[in-house]
PDB file of C-alpha atoms and ligand atoms in Angstrom:
ATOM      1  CA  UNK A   1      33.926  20.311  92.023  1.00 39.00           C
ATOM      2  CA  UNK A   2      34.890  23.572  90.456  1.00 45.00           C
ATOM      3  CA  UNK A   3      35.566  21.709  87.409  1.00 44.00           C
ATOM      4  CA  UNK A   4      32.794  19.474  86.809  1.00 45.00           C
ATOM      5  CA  UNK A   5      30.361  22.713  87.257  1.00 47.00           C
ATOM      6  CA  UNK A   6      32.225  24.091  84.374  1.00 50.00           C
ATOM      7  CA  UNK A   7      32.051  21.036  82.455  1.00 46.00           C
ATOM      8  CA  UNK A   8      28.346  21.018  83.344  1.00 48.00           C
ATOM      9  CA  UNK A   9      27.794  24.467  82.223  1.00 44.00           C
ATOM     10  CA  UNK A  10      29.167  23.490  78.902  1.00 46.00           C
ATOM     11  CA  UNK A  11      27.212  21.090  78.182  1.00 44.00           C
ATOM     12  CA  UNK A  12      24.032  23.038  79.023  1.00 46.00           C
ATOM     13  CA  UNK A  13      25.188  25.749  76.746  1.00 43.00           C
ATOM     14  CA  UNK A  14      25.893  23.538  74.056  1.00 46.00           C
ATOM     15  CA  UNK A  15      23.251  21.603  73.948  1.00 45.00           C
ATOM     16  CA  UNK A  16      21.270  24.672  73.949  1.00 44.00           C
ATOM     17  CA  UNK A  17      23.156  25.610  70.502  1.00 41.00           C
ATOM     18  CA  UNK A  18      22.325  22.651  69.185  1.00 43.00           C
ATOM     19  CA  UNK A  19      18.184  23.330  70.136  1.00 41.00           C
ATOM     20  CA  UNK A  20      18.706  26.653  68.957  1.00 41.00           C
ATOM     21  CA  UNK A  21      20.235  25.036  65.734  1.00 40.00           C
ATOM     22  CA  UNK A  22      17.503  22.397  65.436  1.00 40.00           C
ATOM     23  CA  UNK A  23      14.694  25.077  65.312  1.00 42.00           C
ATOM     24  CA  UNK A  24      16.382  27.222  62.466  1.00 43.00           C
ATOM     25  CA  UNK A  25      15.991  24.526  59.984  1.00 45.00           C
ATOM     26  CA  UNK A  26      12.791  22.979  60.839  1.00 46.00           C
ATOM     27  CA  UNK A  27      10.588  22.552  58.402  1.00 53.00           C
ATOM     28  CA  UNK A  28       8.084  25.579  59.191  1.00 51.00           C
ATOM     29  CA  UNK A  29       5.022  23.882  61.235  1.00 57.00           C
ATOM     30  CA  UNK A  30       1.253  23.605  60.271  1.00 62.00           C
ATOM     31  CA  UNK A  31       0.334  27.521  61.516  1.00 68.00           C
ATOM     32  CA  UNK A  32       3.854  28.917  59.865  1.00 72.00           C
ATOM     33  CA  UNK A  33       3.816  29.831  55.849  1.00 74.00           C
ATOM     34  CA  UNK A  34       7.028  29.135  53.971  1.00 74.00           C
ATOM     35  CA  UNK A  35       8.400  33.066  52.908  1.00 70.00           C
ATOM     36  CA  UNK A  36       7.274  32.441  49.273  1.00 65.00           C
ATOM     37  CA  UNK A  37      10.336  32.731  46.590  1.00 80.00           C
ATOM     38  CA  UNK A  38       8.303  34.072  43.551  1.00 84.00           C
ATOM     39  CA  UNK A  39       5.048  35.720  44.217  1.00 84.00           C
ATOM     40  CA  UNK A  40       2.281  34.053  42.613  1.00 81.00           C
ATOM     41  CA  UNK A  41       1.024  37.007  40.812  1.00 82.00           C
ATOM     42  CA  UNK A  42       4.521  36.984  39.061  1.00 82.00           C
ATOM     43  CA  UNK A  43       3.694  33.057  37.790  1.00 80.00           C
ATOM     44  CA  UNK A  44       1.412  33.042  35.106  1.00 79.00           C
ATOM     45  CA  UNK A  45       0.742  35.656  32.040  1.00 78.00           C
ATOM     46  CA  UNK A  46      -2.486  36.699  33.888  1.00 78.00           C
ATOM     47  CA  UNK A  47      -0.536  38.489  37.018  1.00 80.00           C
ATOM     48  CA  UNK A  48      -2.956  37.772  39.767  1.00 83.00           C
ATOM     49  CA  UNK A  49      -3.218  36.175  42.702  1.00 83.00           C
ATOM     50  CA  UNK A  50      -3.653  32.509  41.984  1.00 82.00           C
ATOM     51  CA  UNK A  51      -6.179  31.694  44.492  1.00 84.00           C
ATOM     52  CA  UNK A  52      -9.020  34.004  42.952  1.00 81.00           C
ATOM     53  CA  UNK A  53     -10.212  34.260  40.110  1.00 83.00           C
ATOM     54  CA  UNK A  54     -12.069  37.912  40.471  1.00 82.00           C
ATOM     55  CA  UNK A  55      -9.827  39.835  38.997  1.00 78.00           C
ATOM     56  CA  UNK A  56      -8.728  37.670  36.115  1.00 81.00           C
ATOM     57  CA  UNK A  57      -9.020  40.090  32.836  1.00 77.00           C
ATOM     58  CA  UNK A  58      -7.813  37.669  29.772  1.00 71.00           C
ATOM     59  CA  UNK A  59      -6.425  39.955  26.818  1.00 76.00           C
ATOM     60  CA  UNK A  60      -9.648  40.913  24.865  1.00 80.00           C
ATOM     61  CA  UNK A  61      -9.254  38.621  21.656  1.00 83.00           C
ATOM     62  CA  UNK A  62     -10.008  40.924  18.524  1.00 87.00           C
ATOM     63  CA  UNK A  63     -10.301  39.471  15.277  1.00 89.00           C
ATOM     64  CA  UNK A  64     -10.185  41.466  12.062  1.00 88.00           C
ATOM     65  CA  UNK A  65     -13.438  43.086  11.502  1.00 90.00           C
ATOM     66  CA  UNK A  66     -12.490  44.391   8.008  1.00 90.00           C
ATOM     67  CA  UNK A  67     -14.087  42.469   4.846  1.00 92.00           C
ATOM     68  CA  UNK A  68     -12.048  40.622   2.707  1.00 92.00           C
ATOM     69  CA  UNK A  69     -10.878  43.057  -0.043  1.00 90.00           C
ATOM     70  CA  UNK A  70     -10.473  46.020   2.089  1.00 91.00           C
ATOM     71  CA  UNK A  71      -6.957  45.908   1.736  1.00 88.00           C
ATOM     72  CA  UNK A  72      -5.440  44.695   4.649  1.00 89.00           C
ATOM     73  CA  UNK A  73      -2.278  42.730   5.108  1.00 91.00           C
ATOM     74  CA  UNK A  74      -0.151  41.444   7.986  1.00 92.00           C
ATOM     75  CA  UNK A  75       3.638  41.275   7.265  1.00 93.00           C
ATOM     76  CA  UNK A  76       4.992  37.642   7.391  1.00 95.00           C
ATOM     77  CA  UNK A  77       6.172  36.292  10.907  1.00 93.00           C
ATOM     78  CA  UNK A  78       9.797  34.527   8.943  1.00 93.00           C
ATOM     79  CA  UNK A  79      10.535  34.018   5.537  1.00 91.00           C
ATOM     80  CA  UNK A  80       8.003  32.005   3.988  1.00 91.00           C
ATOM     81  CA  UNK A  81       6.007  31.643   6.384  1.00 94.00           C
ATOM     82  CA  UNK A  82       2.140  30.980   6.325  1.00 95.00           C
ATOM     83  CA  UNK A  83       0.502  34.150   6.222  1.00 96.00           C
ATOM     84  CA  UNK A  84      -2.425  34.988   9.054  1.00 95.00           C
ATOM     85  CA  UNK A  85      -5.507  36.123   7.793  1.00 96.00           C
ATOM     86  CA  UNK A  86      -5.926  39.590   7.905  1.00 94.00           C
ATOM     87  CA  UNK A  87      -9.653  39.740   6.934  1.00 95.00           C
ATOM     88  CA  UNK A  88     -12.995  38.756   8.928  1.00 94.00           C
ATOM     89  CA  UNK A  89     -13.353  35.262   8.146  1.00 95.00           C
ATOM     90  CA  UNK A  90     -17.407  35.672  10.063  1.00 93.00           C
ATOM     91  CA  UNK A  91     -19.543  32.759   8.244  1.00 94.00           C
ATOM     92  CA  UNK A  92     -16.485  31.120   5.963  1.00 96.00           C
ATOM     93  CA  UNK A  93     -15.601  28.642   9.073  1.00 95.00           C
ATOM     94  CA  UNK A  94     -15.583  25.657   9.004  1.00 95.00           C
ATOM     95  CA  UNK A  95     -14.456  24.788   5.875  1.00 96.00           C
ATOM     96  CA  UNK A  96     -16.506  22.114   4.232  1.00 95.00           C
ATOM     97  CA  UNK A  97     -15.659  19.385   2.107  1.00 94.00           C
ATOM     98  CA  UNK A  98     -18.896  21.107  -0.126  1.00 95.00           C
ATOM     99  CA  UNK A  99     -18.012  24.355   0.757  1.00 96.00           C
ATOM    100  CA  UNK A 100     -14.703  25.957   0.922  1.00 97.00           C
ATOM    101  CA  UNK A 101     -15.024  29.653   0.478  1.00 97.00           C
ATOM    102  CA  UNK A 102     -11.243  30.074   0.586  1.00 97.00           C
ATOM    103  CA  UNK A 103     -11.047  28.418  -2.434  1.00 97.00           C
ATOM    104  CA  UNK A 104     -13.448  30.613  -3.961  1.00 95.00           C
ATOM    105  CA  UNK A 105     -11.560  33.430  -3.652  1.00 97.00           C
ATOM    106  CA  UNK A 106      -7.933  32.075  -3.461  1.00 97.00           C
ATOM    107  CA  UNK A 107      -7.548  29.933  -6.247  1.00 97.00           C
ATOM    108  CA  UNK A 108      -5.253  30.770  -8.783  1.00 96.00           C
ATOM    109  CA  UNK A 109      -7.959  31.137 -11.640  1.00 96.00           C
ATOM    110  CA  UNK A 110      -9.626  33.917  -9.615  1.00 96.00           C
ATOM    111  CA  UNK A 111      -7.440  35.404  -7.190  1.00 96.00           C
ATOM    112  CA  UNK A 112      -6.116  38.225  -8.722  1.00 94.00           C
ATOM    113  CA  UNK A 113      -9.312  39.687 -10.260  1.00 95.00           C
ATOM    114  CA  UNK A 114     -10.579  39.770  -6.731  1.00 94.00           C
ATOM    115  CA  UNK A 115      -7.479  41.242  -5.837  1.00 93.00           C
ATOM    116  CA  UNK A 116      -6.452  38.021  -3.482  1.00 95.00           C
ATOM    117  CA  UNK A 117      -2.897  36.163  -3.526  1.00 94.00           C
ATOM    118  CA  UNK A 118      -3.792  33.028  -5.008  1.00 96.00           C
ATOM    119  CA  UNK A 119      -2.790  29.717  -3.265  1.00 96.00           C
ATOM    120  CA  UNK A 120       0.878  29.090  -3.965  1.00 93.00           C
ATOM    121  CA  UNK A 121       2.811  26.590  -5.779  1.00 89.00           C
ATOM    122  CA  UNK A 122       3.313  24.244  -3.008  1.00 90.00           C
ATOM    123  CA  UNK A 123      -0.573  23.950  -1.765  1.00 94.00           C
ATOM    124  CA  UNK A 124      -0.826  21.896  -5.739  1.00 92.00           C
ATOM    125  CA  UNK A 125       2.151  19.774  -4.947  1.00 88.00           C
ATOM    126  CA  UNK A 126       1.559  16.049  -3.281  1.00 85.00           C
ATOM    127  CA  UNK A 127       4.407  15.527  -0.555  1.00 81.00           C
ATOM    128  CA  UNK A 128       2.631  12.409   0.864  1.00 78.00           C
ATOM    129  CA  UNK A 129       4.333   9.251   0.800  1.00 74.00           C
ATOM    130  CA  UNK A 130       4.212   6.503  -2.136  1.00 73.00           C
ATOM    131  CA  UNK A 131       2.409   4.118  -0.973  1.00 76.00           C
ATOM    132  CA  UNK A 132       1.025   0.620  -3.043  1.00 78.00           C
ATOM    133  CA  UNK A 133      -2.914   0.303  -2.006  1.00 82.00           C
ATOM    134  CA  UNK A 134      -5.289  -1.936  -3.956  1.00 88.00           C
ATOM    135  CA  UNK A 135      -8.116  -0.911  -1.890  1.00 88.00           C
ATOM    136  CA  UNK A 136      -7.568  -3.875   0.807  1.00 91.00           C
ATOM    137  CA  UNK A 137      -3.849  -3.359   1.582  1.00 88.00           C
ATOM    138  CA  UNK A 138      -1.543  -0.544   1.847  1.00 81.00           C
ATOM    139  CA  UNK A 139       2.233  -1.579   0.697  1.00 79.00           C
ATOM    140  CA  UNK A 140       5.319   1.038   0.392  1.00 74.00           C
ATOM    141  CA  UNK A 141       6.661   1.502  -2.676  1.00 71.00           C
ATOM    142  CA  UNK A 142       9.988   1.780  -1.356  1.00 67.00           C
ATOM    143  CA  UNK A 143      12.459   0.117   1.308  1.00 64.00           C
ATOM    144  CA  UNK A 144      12.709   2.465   4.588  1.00 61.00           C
ATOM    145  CA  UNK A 145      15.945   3.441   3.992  1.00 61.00           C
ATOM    146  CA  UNK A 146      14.879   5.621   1.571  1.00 62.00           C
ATOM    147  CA  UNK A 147      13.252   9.139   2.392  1.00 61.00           C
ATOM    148  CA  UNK A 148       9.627   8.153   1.597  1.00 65.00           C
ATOM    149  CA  UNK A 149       8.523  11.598   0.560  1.00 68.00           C
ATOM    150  CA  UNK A 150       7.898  12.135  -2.545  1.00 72.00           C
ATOM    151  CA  UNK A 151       6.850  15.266  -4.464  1.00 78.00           C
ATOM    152  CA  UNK A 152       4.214  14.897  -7.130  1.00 81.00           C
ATOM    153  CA  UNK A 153       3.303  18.154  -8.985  1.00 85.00           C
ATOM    154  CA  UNK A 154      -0.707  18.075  -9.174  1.00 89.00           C
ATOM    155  CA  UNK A 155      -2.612  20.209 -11.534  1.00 88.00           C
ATOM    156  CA  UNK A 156      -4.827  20.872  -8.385  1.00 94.00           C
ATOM    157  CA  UNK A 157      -5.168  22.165  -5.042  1.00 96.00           C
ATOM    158  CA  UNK A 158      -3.527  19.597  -2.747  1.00 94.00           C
ATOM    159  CA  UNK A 159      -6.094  17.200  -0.738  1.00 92.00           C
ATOM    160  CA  UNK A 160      -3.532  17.804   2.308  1.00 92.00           C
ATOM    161  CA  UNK A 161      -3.984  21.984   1.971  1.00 96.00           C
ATOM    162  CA  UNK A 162      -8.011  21.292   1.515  1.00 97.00           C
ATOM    163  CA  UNK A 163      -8.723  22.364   5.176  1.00 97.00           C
ATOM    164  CA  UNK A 164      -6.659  26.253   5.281  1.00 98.00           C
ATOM    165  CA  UNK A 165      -7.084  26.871   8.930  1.00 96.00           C
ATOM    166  CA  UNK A 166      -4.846  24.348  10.062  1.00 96.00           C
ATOM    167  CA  UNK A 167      -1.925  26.341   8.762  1.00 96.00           C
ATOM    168  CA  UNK A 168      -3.740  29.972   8.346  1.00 97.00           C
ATOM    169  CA  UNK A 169      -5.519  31.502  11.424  1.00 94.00           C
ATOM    170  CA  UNK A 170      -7.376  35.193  11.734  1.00 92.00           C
ATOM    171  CA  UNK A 171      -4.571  37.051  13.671  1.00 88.00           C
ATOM    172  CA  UNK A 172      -6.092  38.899  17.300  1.00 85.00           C
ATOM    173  CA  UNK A 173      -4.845  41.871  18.285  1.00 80.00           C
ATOM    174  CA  UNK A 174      -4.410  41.672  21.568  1.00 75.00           C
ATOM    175  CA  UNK A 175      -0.610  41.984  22.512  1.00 70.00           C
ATOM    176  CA  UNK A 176      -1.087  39.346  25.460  1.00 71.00           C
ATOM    177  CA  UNK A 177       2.887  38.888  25.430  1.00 76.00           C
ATOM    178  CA  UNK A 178       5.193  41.166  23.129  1.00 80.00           C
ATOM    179  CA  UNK A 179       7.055  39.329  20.206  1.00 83.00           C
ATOM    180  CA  UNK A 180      10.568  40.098  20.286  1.00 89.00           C
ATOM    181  CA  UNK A 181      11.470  38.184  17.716  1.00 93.00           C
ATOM    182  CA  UNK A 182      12.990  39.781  14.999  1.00 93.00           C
ATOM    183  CA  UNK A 183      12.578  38.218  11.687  1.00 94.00           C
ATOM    184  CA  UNK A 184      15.751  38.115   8.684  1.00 94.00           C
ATOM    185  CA  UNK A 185      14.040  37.853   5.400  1.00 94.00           C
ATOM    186  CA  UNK A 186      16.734  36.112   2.792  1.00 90.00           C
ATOM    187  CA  UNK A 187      14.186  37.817  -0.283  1.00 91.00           C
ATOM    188  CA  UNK A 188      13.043  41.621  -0.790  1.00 95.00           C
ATOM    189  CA  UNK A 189       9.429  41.235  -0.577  1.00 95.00           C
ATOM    190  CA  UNK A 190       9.212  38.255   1.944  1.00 94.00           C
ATOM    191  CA  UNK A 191       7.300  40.117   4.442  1.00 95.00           C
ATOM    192  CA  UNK A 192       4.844  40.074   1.774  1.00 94.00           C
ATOM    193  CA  UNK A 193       4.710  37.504  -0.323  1.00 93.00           C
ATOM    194  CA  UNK A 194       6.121  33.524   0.082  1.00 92.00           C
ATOM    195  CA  UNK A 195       8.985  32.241  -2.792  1.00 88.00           C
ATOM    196  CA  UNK A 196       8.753  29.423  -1.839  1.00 85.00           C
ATOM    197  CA  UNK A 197       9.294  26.914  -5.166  1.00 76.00           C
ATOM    198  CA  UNK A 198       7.670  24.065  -4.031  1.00 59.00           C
ATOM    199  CA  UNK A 199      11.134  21.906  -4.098  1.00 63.00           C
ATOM    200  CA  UNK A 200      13.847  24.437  -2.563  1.00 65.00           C
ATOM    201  CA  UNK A 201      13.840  23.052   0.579  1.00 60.00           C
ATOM    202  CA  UNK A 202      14.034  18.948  -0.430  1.00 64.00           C
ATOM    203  CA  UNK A 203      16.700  19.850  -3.023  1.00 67.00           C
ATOM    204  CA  UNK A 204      19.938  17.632  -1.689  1.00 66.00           C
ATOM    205  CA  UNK A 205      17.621  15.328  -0.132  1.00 64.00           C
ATOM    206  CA  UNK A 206      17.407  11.809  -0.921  1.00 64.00           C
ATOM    207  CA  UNK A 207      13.710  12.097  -2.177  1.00 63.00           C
ATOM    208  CA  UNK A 208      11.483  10.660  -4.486  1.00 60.00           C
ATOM    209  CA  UNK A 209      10.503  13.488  -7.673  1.00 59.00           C
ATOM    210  CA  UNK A 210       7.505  12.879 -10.146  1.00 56.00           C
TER     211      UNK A 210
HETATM  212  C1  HEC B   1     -14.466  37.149  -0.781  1.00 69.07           C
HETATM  213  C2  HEC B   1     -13.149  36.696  -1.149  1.00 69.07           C
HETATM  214  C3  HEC B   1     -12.299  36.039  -0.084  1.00 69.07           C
HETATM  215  C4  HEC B   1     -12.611  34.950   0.702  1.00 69.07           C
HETATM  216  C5  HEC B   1     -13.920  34.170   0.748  1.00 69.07           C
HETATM  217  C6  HEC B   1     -11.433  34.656   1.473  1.00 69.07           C
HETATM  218  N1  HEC B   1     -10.421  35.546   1.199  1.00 69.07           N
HETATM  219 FE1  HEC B   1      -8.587  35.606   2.003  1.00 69.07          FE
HETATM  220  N2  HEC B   1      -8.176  37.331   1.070  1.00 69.07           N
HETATM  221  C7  HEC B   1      -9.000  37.956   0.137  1.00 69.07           C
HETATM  222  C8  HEC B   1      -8.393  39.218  -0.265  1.00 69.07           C
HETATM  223  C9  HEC B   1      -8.967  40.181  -1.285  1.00 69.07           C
HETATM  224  C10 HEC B   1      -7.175  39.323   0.437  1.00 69.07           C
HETATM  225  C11 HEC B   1      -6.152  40.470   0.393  1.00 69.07           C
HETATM  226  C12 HEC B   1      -6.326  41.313   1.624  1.00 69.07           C
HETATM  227  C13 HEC B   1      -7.651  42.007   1.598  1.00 69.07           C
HETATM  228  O1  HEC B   1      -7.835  42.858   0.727  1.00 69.07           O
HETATM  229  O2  HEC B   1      -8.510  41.704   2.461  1.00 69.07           O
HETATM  230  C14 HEC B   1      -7.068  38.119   1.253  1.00 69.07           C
HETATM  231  C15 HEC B   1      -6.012  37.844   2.086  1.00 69.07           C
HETATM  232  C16 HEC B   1      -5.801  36.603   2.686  1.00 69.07           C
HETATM  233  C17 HEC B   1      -4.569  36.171   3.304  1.00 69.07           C
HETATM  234  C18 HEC B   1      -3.316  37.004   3.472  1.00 69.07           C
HETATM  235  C19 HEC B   1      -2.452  36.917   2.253  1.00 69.07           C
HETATM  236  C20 HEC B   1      -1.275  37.842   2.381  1.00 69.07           C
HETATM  237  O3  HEC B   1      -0.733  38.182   1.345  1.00 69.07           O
HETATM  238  O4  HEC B   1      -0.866  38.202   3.491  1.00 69.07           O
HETATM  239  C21 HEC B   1      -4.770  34.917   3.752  1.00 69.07           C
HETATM  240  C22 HEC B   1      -3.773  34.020   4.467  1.00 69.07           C
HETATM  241  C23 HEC B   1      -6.122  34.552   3.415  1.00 69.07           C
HETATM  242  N3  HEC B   1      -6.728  35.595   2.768  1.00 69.07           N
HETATM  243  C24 HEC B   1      -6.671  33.314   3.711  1.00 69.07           C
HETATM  244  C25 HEC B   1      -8.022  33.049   3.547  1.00 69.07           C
HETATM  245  C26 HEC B   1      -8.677  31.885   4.098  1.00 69.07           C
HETATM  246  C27 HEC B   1      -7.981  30.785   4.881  1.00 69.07           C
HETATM  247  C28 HEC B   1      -9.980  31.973   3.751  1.00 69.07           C
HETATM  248  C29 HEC B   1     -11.097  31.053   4.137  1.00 69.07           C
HETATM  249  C30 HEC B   1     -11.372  30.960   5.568  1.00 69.07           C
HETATM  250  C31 HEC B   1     -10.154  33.189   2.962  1.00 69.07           C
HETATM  251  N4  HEC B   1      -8.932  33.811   2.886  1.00 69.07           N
HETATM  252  C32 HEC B   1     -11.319  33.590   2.377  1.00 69.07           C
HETATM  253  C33 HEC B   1     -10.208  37.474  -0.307  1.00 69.07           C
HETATM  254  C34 HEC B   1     -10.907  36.420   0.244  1.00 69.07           C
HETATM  255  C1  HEC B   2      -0.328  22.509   5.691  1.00 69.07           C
HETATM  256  C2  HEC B   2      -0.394  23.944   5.941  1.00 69.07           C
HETATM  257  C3  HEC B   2      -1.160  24.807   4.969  1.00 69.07           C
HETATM  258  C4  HEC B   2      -2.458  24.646   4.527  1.00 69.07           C
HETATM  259  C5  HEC B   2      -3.455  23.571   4.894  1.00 69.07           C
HETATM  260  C6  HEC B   2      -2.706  25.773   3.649  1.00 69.07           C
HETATM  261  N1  HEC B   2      -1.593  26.574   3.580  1.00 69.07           N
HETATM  262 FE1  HEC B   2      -1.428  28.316   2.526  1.00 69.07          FE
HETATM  263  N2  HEC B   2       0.534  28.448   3.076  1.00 69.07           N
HETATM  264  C7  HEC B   2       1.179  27.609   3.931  1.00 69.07           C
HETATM  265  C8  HEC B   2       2.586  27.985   3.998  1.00 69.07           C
HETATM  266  C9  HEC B   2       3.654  27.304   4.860  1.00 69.07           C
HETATM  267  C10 HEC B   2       2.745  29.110   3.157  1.00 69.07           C
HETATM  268  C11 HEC B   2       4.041  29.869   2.851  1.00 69.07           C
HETATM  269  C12 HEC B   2       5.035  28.999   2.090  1.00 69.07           C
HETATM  270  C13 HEC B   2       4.516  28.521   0.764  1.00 69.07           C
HETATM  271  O1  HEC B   2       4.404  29.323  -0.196  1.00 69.07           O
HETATM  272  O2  HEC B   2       4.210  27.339   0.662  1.00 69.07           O
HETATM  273  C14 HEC B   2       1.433  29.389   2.591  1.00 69.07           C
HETATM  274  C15 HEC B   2       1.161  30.429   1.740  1.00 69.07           C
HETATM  275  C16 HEC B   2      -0.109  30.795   1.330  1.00 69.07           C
HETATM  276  C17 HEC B   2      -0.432  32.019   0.619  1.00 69.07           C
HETATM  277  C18 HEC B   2       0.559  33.121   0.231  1.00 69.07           C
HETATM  278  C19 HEC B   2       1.112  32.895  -1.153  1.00 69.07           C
HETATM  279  C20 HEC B   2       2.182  33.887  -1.546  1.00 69.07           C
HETATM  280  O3  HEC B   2       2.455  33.928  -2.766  1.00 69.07           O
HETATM  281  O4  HEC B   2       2.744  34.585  -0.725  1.00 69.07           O
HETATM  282  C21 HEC B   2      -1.782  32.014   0.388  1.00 69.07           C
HETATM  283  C22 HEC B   2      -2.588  33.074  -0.321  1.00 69.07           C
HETATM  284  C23 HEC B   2      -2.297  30.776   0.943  1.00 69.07           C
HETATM  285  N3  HEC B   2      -1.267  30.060   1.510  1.00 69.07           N
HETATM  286  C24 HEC B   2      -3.627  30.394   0.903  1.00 69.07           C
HETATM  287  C25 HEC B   2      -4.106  29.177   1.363  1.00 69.07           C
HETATM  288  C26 HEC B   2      -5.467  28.715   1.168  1.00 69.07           C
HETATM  289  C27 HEC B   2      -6.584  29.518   0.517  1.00 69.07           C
HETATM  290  C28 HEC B   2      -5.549  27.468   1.717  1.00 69.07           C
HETATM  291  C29 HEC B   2      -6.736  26.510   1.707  1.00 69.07           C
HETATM  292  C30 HEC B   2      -7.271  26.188   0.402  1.00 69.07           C
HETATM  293  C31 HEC B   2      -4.230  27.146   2.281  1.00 69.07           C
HETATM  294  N4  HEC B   2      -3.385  28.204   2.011  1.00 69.07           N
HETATM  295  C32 HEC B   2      -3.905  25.981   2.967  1.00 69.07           C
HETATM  296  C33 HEC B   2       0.643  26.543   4.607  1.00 69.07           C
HETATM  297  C34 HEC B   2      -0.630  26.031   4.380  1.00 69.07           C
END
């Protein structure tokens, strides 16, 4: 009798172990909240609570106000790099098949007197693809197991570099996250100005020259 108590006793306790057990890793119920791992005003670059949007403040984006000519420069993010436009660009957007102000003041023929950099090398060099077309069919030139891109010197500005604010934007101000990045120019002056030659970087390559 003695015994079978004890053995009943057991049990009880152990099952109640096991309910105690159970109820640690239940998944927490509708009216419990998980104990959140990363705060949600930790998430996203705009460090606020998620669910409101009252005190979102966006980094203020500030364009450069000062007129092309004034002098301004921004140093060059790597080493040939495109360069962000340091000057208001108010009224010279979009560029225009009939009216490219860019060009105006960027190309080659001009540039200095206006004290701009004119338009490199590469923005007069063709790197698309040969390509046969008699107006009906296109046809390439050459098998695929050959590097298709071929690099024709043009006495003109490229049709590809026509449209200069898909490479070169206005730079804001704003410092919404901070750049740590730490560029290694390989030339003196390439915080300033590109070197690139227009074939330095397809030299070695199997590619077609003109
Ligand atoms: C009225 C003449 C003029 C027009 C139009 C103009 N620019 Fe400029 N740009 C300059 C001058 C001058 C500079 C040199 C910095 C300065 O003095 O503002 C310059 C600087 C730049 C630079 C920086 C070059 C460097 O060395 O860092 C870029 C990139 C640029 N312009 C792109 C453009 C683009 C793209 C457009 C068209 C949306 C444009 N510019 C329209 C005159 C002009
Ligand atoms: C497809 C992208 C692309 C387009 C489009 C483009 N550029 Fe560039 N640009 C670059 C790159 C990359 C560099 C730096 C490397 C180099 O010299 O090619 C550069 C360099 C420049 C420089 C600096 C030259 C120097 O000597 O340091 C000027 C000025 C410039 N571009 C003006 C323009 C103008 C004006 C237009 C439109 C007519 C234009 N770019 C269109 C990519 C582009």
């Amino acid at each position: 009798m003695k015994l079978v108590s004890k053995f009943a006793l057991g049990l009880i306790v152990a099952s109640s172990f096991m309910f105690v057990g159970c109820y640690d890793n239940a998944s927490p119920g509708q009216n419990e909240v998980a104990k959140p791992v990363i705060d949600d005003t930790e998430i996203g670059l705009r460090k606020t609570d998620l669910f409101s949007e009252q005190q979102v403040k966006p980094d203020e984006t500030q364009y450069s106000e000062s007129m092309a000519g004034s002098g301004h420069k921004f140093k060059r993010a790597f080493q040939d790099a495109p360069p962000m436009i340091p000057h208001s660009v108010e009224g010279m957007l979009p560029v225009q098949i009939n009216n490219n102000q860019c060009v105006s003041c960027h190309a080659p023929e001009v540039a200095s007197s206006l004290g701009a950099l004119p338009y490199p090398e590469s923005h007069m060099i063709d790197f698309r693809p040969k390509h046969k077309f008699d107006g009906q069919k296109f046809e390439k030139s050459i098998d695929n197991m050959k590097n298709e891109v071929s690099i024709k010197k043009i006495s003109q500005l490229s049709g590809s570099r026509f449209n200069c604010t898909l490479c070169h934007a206005p730079q804001s101000t704003g410092e919404l996250v901070h750049n740590n990045f730490d560029p290694d120019f390989t030339t003196k002056d390439g915080a300033e100005k590109s070197h690139w030659t227009g074939t330095n970087l397809t030299d070695g390559l199997d590619t077609v020259k003109e």
